Short mmCIF file of N, CA and C in Angstrom, two decimals:
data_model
loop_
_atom_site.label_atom_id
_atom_site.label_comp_id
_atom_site.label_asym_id
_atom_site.label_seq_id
_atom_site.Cartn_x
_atom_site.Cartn_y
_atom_site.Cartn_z
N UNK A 1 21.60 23.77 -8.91
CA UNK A 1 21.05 22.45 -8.99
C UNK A 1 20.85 22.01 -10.43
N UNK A 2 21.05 23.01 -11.07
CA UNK A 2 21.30 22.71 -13.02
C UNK A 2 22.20 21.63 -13.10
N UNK A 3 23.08 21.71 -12.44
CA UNK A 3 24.27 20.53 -12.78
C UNK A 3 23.85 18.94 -12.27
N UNK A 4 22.91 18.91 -11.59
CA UNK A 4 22.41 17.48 -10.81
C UNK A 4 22.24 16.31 -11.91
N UNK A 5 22.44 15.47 -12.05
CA UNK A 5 22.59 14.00 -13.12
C UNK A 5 21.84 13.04 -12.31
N UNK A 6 20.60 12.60 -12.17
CA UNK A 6 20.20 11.41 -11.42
C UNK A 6 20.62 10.37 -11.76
N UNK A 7 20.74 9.15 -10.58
CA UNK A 7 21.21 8.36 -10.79
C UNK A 7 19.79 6.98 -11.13
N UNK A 8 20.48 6.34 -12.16
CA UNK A 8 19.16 5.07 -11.87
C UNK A 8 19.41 4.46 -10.99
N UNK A 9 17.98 3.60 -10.47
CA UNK A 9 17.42 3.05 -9.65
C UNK A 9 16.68 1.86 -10.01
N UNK A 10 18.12 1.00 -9.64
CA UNK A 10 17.43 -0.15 -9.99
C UNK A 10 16.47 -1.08 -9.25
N UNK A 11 15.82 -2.14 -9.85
CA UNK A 11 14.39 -3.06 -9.18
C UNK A 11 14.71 -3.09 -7.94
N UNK A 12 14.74 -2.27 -6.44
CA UNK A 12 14.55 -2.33 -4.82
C UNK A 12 13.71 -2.35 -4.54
N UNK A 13 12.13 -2.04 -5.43
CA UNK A 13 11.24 -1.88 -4.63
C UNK A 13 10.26 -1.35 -6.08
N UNK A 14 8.70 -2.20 -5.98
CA UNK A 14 7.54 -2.07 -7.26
C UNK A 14 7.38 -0.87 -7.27
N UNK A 15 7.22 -0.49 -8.43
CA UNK A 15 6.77 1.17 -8.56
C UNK A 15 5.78 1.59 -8.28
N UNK A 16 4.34 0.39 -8.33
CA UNK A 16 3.19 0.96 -7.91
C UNK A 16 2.72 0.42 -6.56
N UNK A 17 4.02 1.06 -5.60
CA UNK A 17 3.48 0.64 -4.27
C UNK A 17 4.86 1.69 -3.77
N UNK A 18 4.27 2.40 -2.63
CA UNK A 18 4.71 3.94 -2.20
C UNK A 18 6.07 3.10 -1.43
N UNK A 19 7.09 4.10 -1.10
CA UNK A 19 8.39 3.06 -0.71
C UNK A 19 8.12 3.16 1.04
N UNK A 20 7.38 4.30 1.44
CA UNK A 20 7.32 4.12 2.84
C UNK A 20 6.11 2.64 3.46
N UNK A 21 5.42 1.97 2.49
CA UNK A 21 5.48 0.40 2.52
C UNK A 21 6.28 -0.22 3.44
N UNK A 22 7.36 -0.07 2.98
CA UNK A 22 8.29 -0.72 3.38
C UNK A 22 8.66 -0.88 5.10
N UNK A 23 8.26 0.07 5.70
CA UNK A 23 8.13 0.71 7.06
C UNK A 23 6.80 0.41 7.42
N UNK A 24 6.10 -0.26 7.68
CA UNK A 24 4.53 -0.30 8.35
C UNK A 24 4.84 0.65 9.53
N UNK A 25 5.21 0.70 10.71
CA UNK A 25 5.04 1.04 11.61
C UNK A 25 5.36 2.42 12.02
N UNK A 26 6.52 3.13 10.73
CA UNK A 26 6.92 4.17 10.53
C UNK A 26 6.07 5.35 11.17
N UNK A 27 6.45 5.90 12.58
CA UNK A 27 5.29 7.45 13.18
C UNK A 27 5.86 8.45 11.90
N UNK A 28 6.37 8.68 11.44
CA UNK A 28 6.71 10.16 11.25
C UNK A 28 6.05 10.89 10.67
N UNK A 29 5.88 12.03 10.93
CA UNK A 29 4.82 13.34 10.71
C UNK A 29 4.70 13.32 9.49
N UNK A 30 5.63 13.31 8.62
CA UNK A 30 5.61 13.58 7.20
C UNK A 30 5.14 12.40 6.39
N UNK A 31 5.79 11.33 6.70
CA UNK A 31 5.74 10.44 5.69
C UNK A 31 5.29 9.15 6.41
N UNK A 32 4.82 8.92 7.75
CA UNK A 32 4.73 7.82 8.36
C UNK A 32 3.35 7.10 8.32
N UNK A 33 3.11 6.10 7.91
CA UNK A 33 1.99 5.12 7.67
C UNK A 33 1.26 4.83 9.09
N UNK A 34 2.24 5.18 10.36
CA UNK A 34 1.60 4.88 11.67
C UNK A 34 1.47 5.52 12.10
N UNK A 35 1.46 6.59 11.53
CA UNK A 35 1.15 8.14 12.78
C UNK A 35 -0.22 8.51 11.73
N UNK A 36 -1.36 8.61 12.72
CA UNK A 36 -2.67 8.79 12.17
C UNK A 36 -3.33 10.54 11.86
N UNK A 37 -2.00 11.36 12.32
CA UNK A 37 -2.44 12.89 12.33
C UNK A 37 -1.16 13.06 11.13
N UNK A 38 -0.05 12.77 10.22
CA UNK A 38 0.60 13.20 9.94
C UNK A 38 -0.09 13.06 8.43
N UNK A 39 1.00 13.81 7.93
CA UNK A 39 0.57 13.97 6.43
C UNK A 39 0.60 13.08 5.21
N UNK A 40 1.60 11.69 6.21
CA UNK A 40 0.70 10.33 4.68
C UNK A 40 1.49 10.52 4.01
N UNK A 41 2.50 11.46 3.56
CA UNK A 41 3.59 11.74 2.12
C UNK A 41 3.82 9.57 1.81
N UNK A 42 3.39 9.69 0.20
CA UNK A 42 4.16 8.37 -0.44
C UNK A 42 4.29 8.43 -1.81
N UNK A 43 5.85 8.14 -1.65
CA UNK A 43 6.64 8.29 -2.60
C UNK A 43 6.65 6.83 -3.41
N UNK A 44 6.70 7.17 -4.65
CA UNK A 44 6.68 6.03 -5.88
C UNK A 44 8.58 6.04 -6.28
N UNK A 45 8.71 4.57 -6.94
CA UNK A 45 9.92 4.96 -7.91
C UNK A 45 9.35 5.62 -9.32
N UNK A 46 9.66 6.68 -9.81
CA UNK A 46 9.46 7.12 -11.19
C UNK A 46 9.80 6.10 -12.13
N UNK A 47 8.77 6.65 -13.25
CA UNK A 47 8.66 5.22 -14.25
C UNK A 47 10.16 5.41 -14.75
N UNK A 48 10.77 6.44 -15.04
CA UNK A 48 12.07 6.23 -15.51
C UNK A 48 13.09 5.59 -14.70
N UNK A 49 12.53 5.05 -13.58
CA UNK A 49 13.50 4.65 -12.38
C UNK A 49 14.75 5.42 -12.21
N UNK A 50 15.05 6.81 -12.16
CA UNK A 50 15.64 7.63 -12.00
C UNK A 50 15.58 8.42 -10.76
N UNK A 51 14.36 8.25 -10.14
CA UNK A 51 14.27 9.18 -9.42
C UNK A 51 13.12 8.91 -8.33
N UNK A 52 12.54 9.41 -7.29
CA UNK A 52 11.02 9.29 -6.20
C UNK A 52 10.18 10.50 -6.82
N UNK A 53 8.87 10.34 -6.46
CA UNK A 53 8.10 11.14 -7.16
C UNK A 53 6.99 11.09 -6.05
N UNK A 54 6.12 11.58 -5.72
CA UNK A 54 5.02 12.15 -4.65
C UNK A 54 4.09 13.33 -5.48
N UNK A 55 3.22 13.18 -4.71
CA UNK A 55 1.95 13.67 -5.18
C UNK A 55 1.20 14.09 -3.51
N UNK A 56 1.19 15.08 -3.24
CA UNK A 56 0.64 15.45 -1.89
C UNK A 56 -0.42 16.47 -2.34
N UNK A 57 -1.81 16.32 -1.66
CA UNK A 57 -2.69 17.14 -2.02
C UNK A 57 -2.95 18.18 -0.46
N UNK A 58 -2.78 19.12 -0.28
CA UNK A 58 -2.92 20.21 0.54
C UNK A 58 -4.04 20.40 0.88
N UNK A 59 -4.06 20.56 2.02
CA UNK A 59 -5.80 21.43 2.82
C UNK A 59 -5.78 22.79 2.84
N UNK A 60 -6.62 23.25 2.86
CA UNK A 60 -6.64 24.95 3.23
C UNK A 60 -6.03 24.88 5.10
N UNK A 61 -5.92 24.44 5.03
CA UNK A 61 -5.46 24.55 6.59
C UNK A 61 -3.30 24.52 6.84
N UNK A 62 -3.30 23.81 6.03
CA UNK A 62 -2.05 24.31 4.67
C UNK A 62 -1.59 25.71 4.53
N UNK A 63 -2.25 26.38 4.81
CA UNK A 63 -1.91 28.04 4.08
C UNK A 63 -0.76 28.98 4.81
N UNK A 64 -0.24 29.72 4.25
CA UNK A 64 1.11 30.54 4.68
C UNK A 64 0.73 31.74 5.31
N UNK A 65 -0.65 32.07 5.65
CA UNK A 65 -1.14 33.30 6.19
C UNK A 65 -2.36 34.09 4.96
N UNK A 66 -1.68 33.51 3.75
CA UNK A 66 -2.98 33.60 2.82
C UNK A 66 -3.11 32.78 2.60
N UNK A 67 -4.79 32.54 1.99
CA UNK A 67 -5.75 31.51 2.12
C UNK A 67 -4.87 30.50 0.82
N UNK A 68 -4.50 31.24 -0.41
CA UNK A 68 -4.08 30.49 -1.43
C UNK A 68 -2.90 30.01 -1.81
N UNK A 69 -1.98 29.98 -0.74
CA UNK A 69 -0.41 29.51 -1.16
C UNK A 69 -0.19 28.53 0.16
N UNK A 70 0.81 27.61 -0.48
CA UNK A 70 1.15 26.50 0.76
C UNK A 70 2.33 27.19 1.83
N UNK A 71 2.19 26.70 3.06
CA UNK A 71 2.80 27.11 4.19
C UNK A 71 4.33 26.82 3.84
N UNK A 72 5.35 27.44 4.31
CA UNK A 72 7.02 26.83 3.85
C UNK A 72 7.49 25.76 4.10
N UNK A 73 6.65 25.77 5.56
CA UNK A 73 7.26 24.43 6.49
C UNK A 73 6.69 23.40 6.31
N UNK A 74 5.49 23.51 5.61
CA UNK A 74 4.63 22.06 5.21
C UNK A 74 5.51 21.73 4.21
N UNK A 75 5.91 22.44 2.85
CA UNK A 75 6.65 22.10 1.93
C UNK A 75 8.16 21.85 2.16
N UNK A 76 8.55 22.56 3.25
CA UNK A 76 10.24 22.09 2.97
C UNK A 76 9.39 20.60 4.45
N UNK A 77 8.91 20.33 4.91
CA UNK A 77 8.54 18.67 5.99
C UNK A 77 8.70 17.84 4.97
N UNK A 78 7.87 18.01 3.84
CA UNK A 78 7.75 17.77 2.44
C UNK A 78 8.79 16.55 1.86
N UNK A 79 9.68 17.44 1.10
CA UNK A 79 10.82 17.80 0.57
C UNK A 79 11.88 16.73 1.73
N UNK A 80 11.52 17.15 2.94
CA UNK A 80 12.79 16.58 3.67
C UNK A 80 12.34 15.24 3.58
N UNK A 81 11.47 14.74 3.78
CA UNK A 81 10.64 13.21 3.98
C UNK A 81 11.10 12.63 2.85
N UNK A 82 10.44 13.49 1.63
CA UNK A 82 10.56 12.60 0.33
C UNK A 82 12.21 12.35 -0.49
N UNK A 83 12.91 13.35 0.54
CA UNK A 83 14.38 13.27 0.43
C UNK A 83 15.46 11.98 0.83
N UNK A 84 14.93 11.94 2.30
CA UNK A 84 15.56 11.01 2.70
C UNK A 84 14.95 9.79 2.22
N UNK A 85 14.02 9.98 1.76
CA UNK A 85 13.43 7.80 1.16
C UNK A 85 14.57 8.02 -0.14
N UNK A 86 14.33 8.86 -0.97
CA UNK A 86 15.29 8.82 -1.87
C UNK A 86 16.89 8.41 -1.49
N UNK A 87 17.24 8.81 -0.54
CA UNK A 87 18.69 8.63 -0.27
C UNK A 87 18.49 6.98 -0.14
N UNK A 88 17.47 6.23 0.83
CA UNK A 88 17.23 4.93 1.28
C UNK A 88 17.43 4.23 0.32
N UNK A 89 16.36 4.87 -0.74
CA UNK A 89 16.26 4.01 -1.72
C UNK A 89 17.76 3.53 -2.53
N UNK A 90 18.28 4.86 -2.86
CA UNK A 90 19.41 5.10 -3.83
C UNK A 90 20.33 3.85 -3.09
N UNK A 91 20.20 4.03 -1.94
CA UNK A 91 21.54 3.43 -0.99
C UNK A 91 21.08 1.44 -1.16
N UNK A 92 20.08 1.25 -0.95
CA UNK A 92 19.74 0.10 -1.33
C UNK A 92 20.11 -0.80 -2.76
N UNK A 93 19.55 0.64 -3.41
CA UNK A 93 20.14 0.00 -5.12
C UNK A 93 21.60 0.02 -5.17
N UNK A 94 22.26 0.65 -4.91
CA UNK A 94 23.54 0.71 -4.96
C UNK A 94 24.30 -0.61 -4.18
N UNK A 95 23.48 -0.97 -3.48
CA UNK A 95 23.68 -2.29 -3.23
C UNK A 95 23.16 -3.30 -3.69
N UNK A 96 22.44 -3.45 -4.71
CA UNK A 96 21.63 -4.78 -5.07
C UNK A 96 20.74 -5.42 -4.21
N UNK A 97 19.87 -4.58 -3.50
CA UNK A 97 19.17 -5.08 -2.23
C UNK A 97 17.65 -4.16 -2.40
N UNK A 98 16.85 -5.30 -1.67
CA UNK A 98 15.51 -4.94 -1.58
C UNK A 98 15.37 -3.67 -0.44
N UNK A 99 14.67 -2.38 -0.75
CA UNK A 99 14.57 -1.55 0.11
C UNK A 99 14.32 -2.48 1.93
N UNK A 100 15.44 -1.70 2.43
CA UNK A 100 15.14 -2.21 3.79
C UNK A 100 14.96 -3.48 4.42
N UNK A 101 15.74 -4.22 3.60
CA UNK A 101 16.01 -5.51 3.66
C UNK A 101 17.66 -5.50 4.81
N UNK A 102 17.45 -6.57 5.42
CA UNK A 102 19.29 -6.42 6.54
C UNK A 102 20.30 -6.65 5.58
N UNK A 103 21.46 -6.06 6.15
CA UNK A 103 21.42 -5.26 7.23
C UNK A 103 20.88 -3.81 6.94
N UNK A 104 20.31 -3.44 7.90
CA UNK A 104 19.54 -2.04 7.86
C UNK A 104 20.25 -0.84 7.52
N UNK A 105 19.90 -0.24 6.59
CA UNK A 105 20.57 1.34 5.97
C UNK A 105 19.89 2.20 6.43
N UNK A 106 19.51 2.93 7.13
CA UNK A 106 18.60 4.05 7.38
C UNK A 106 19.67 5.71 7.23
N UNK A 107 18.67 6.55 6.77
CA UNK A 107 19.49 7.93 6.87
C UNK A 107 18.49 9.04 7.69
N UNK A 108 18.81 10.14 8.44
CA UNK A 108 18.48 10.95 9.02
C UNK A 108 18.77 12.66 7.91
N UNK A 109 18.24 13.56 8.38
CA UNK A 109 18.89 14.94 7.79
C UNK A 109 19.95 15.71 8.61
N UNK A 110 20.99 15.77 7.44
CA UNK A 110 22.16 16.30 7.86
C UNK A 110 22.16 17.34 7.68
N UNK A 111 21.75 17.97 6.87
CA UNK A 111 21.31 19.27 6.36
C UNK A 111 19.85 19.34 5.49
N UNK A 112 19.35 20.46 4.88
CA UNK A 112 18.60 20.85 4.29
C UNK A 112 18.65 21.95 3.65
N UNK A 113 18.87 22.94 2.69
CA UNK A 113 18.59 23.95 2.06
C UNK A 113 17.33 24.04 1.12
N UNK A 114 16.59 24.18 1.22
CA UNK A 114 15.20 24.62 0.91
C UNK A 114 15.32 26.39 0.06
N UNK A 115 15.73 26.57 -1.18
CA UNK A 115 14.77 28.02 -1.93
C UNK A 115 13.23 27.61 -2.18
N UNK A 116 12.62 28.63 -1.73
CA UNK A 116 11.29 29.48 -2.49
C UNK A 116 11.54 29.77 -3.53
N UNK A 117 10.66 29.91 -4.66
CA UNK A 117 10.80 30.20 -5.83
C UNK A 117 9.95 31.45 -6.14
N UNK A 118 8.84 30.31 -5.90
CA UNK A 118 7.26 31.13 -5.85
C UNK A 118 6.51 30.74 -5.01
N UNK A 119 5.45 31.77 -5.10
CA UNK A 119 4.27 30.48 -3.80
C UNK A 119 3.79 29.19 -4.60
N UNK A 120 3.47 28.57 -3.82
CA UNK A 120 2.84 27.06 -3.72
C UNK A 120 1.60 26.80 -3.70
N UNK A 121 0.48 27.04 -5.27
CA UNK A 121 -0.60 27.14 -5.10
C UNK A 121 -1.63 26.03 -4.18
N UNK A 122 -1.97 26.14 -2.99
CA UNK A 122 -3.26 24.95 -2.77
C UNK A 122 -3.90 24.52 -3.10
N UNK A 123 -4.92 24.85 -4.23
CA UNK A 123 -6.08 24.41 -5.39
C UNK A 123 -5.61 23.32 -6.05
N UNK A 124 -4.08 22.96 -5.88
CA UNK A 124 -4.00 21.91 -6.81
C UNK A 124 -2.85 20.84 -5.91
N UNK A 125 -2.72 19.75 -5.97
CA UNK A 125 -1.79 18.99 -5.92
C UNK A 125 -0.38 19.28 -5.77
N UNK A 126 0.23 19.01 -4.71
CA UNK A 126 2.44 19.12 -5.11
C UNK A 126 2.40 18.01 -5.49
N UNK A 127 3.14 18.36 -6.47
CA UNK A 127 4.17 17.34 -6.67
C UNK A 127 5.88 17.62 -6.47
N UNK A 128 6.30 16.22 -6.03
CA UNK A 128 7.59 16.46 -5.54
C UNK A 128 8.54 15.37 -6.39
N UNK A 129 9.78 15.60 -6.80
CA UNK A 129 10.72 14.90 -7.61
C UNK A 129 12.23 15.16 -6.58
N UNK A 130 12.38 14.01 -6.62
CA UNK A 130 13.95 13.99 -5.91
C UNK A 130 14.99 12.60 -6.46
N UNK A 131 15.69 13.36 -6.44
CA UNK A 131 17.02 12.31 -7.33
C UNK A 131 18.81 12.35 -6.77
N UNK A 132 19.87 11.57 -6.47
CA UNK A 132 20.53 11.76 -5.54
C UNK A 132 21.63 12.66 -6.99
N UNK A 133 22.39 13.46 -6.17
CA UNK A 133 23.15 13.84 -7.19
C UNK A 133 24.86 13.42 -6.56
N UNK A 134 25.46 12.73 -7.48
CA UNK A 134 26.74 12.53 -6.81
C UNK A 134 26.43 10.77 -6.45
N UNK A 135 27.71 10.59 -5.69
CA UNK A 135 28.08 9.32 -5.04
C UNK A 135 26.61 8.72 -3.77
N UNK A 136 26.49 7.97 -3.83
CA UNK A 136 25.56 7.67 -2.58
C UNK A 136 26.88 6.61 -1.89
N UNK A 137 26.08 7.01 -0.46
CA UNK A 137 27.29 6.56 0.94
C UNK A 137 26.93 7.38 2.03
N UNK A 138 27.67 7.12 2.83
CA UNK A 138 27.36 7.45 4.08
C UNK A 138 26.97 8.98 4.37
N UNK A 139 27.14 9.41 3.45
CA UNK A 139 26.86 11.04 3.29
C UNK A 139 26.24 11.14 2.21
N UNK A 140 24.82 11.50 1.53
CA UNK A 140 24.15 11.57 0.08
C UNK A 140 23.81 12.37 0.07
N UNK A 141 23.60 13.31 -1.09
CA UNK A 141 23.36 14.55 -1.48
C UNK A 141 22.06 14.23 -2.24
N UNK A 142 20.68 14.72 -2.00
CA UNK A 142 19.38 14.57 -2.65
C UNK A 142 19.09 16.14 -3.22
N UNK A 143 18.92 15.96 -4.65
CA UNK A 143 18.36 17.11 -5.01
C UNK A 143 16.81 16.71 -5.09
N UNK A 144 15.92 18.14 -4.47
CA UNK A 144 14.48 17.26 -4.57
C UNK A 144 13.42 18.95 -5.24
N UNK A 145 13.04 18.65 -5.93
CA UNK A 145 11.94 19.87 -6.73
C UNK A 145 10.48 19.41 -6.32
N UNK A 146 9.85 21.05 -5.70
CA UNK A 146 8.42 20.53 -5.99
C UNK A 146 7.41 21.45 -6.12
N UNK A 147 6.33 21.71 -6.55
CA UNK A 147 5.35 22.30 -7.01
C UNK A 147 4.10 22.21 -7.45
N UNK A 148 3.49 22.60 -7.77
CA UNK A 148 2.27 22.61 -8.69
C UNK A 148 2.17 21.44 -9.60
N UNK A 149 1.50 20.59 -9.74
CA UNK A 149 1.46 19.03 -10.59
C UNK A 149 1.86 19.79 -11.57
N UNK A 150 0.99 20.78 -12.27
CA UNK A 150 0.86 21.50 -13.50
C UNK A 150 1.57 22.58 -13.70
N UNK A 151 3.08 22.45 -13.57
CA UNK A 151 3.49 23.77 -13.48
C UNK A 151 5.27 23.81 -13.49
N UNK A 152 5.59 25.16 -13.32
CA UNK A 152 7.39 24.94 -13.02
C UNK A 152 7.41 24.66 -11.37
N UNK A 153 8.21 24.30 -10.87
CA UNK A 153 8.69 24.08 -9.25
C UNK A 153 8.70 25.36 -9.17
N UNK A 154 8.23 25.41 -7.60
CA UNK A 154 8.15 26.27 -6.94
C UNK A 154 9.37 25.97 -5.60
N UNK A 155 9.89 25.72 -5.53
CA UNK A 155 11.00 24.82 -4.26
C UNK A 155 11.88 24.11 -5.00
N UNK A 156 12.84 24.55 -4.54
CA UNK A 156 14.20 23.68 -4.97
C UNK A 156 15.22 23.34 -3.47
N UNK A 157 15.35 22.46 -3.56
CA UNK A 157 15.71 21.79 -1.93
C UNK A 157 17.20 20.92 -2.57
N UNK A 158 18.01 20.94 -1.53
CA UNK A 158 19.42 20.34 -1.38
C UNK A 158 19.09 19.54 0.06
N UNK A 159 19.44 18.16 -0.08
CA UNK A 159 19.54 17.68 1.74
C UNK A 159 20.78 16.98 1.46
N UNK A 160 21.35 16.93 2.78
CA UNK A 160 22.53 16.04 2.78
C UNK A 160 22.07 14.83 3.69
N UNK A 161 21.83 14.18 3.61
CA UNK A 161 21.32 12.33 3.72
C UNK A 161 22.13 11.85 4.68
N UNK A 162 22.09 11.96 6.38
CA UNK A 162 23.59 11.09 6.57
C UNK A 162 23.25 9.71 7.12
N UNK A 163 23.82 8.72 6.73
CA UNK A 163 23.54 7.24 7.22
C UNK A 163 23.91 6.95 8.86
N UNK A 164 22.72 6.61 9.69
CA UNK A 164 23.15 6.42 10.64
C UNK A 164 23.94 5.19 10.75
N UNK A 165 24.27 5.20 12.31
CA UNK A 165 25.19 3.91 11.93
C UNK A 165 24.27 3.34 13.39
N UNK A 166 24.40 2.09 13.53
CA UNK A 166 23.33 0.79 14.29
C UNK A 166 22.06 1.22 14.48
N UNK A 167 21.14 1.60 13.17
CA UNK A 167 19.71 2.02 13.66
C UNK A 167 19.26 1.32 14.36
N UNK A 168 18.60 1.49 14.94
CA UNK A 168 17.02 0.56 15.98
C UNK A 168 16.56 -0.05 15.00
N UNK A 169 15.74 -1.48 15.52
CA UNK A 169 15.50 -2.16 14.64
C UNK A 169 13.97 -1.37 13.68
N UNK A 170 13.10 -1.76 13.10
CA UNK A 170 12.26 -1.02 12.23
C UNK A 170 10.94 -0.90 13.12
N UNK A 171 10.57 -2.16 13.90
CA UNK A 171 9.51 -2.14 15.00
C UNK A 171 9.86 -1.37 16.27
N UNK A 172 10.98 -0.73 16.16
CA UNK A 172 11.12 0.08 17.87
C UNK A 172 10.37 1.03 17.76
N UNK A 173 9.99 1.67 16.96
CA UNK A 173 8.69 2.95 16.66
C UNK A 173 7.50 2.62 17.29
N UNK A 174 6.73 1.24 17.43
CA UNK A 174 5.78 0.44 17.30
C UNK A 174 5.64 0.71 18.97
N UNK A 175 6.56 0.70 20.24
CA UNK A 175 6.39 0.32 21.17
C UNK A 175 6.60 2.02 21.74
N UNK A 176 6.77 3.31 21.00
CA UNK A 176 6.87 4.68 21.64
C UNK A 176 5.19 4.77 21.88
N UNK A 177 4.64 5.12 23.08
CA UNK A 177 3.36 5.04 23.10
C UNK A 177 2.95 6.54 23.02
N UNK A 178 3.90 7.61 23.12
CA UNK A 178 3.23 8.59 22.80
C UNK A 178 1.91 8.65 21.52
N UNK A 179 2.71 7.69 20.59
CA UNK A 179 1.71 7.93 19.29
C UNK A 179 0.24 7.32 19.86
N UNK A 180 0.22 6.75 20.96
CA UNK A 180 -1.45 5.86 20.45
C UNK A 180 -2.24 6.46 21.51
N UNK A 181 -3.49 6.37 21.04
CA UNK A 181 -4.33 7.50 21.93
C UNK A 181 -5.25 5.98 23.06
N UNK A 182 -5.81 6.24 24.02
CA UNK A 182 -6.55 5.88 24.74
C UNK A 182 -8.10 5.91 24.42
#
C-alpha cells in the first residue's frame, strides 16, 4: 500500500460537515445517521482534500477479549464504512457533482482485505484515513489506514468499491421497519 497516490477531491461536499449528511435516513451499523444502536462513524473531506478522515472514539465494550485493545471487527466495520463513502465521494468528484446528487452513484463492498498491524489502543480515539488509489469507476480501489489519533496505524485495509447499478432510491431505508422500535 506504499505505492497508493491519492487522488484530489474536489468541492462535492463542505468539509466541516460529515459526508454521511448526505444520507439522513441512512440505517447502517457503521456509519448510519438512522440507525440509533450503530456506531455514528462520520467522515470529513481532509483539509488537503485528498482524502476522508474519521475520528471514532471506542467504548470499553469495544474490546478484543482484553480490556485494552479494540475488537478486529469493530475496526475492519470501521474501515469498510469509511471506505466506501470514500469511493462515493471520489466517484462524485470525478464527476463534477454534489455528493449524491442524481443520478445516484452508490457503491457496496466487493472485497475487503483488512492487516493487523498492532493492537488498537481504546484509551484513545481511531482515527481513520482513506484515499482511492487508481482510476475511480465502476470498480474503486480504497486504500484506508487507521489507528491511534496519536500514533502509527495500526490497520491497513484494501476494499474494492463496486458501483451498484439502479440503487433504490435514498428514502427506501426510511420505510424497512425493522429499524424502529415500538
Amino acid at each position: 500500500m506504499d505505492d497508493a497516490q491519492p487522488i484530489p477531491t474536489p468541492d462535492v461536499w463542505p468539509a466541516d460537515v460529515p459526508v454521511q449528511a448526505a444520507w439522513p435516513t441512512n440505517t447502517c451499523f457503521g456509519c448510519g445517521r438512522d440507525n440509533p444502536d450503530g456506531f455514528g462513524l462520520e467522515s470529513y473531506v481532509s483539509d488537503d482534500r485528498e482524502a476522508l478522515v474519521a475520528t471514532f472514539d471506542p467504548e470499553p465494550t469495544h474490546a478484543a477479549g482484553y480490556p485494552d485493545f479494540a475488537y478486529g471487527g469493530l475496526l475492519a466495520s470501521l474501515v469498510d464504512c469509511h471506505s466506501i463513502w470514500t469511493a462515493m465521494t471520489a466517484r462524485y468528484a470525478s464527476q463534477e457533482r454534489r455528493l449524491l446528487s442524481d443520478p445516484l452513484r452508490m457503491y457496496v463492498t466487493g472485497e475487503l482485505t483488512t492487516r493487523y498491524l498492532a493492537p488498537t489502543p481504546l484509551d484513545e480515539p481511531i482515527h481513520l484515513r482513506a484515499w482511492v488509489e487508481g482510476d475511480v469507476g465502476p470498480k474503486t480501489t480504497v486504500v484506508c489506514e487507521a489507528g491511534p489519533e496519536r500514533g502509527d496505524a495500526t490497520v491497513e485495509a484494501e476494499a474494492v468499491a463496486v458501483e451498484m447499478r439502479d440503487p433504490p432510491p435514498l428514502d427506501a431505508a426510511s420505510d424497512w421497519t425493522h429499524f424502529r422500535r415500538a
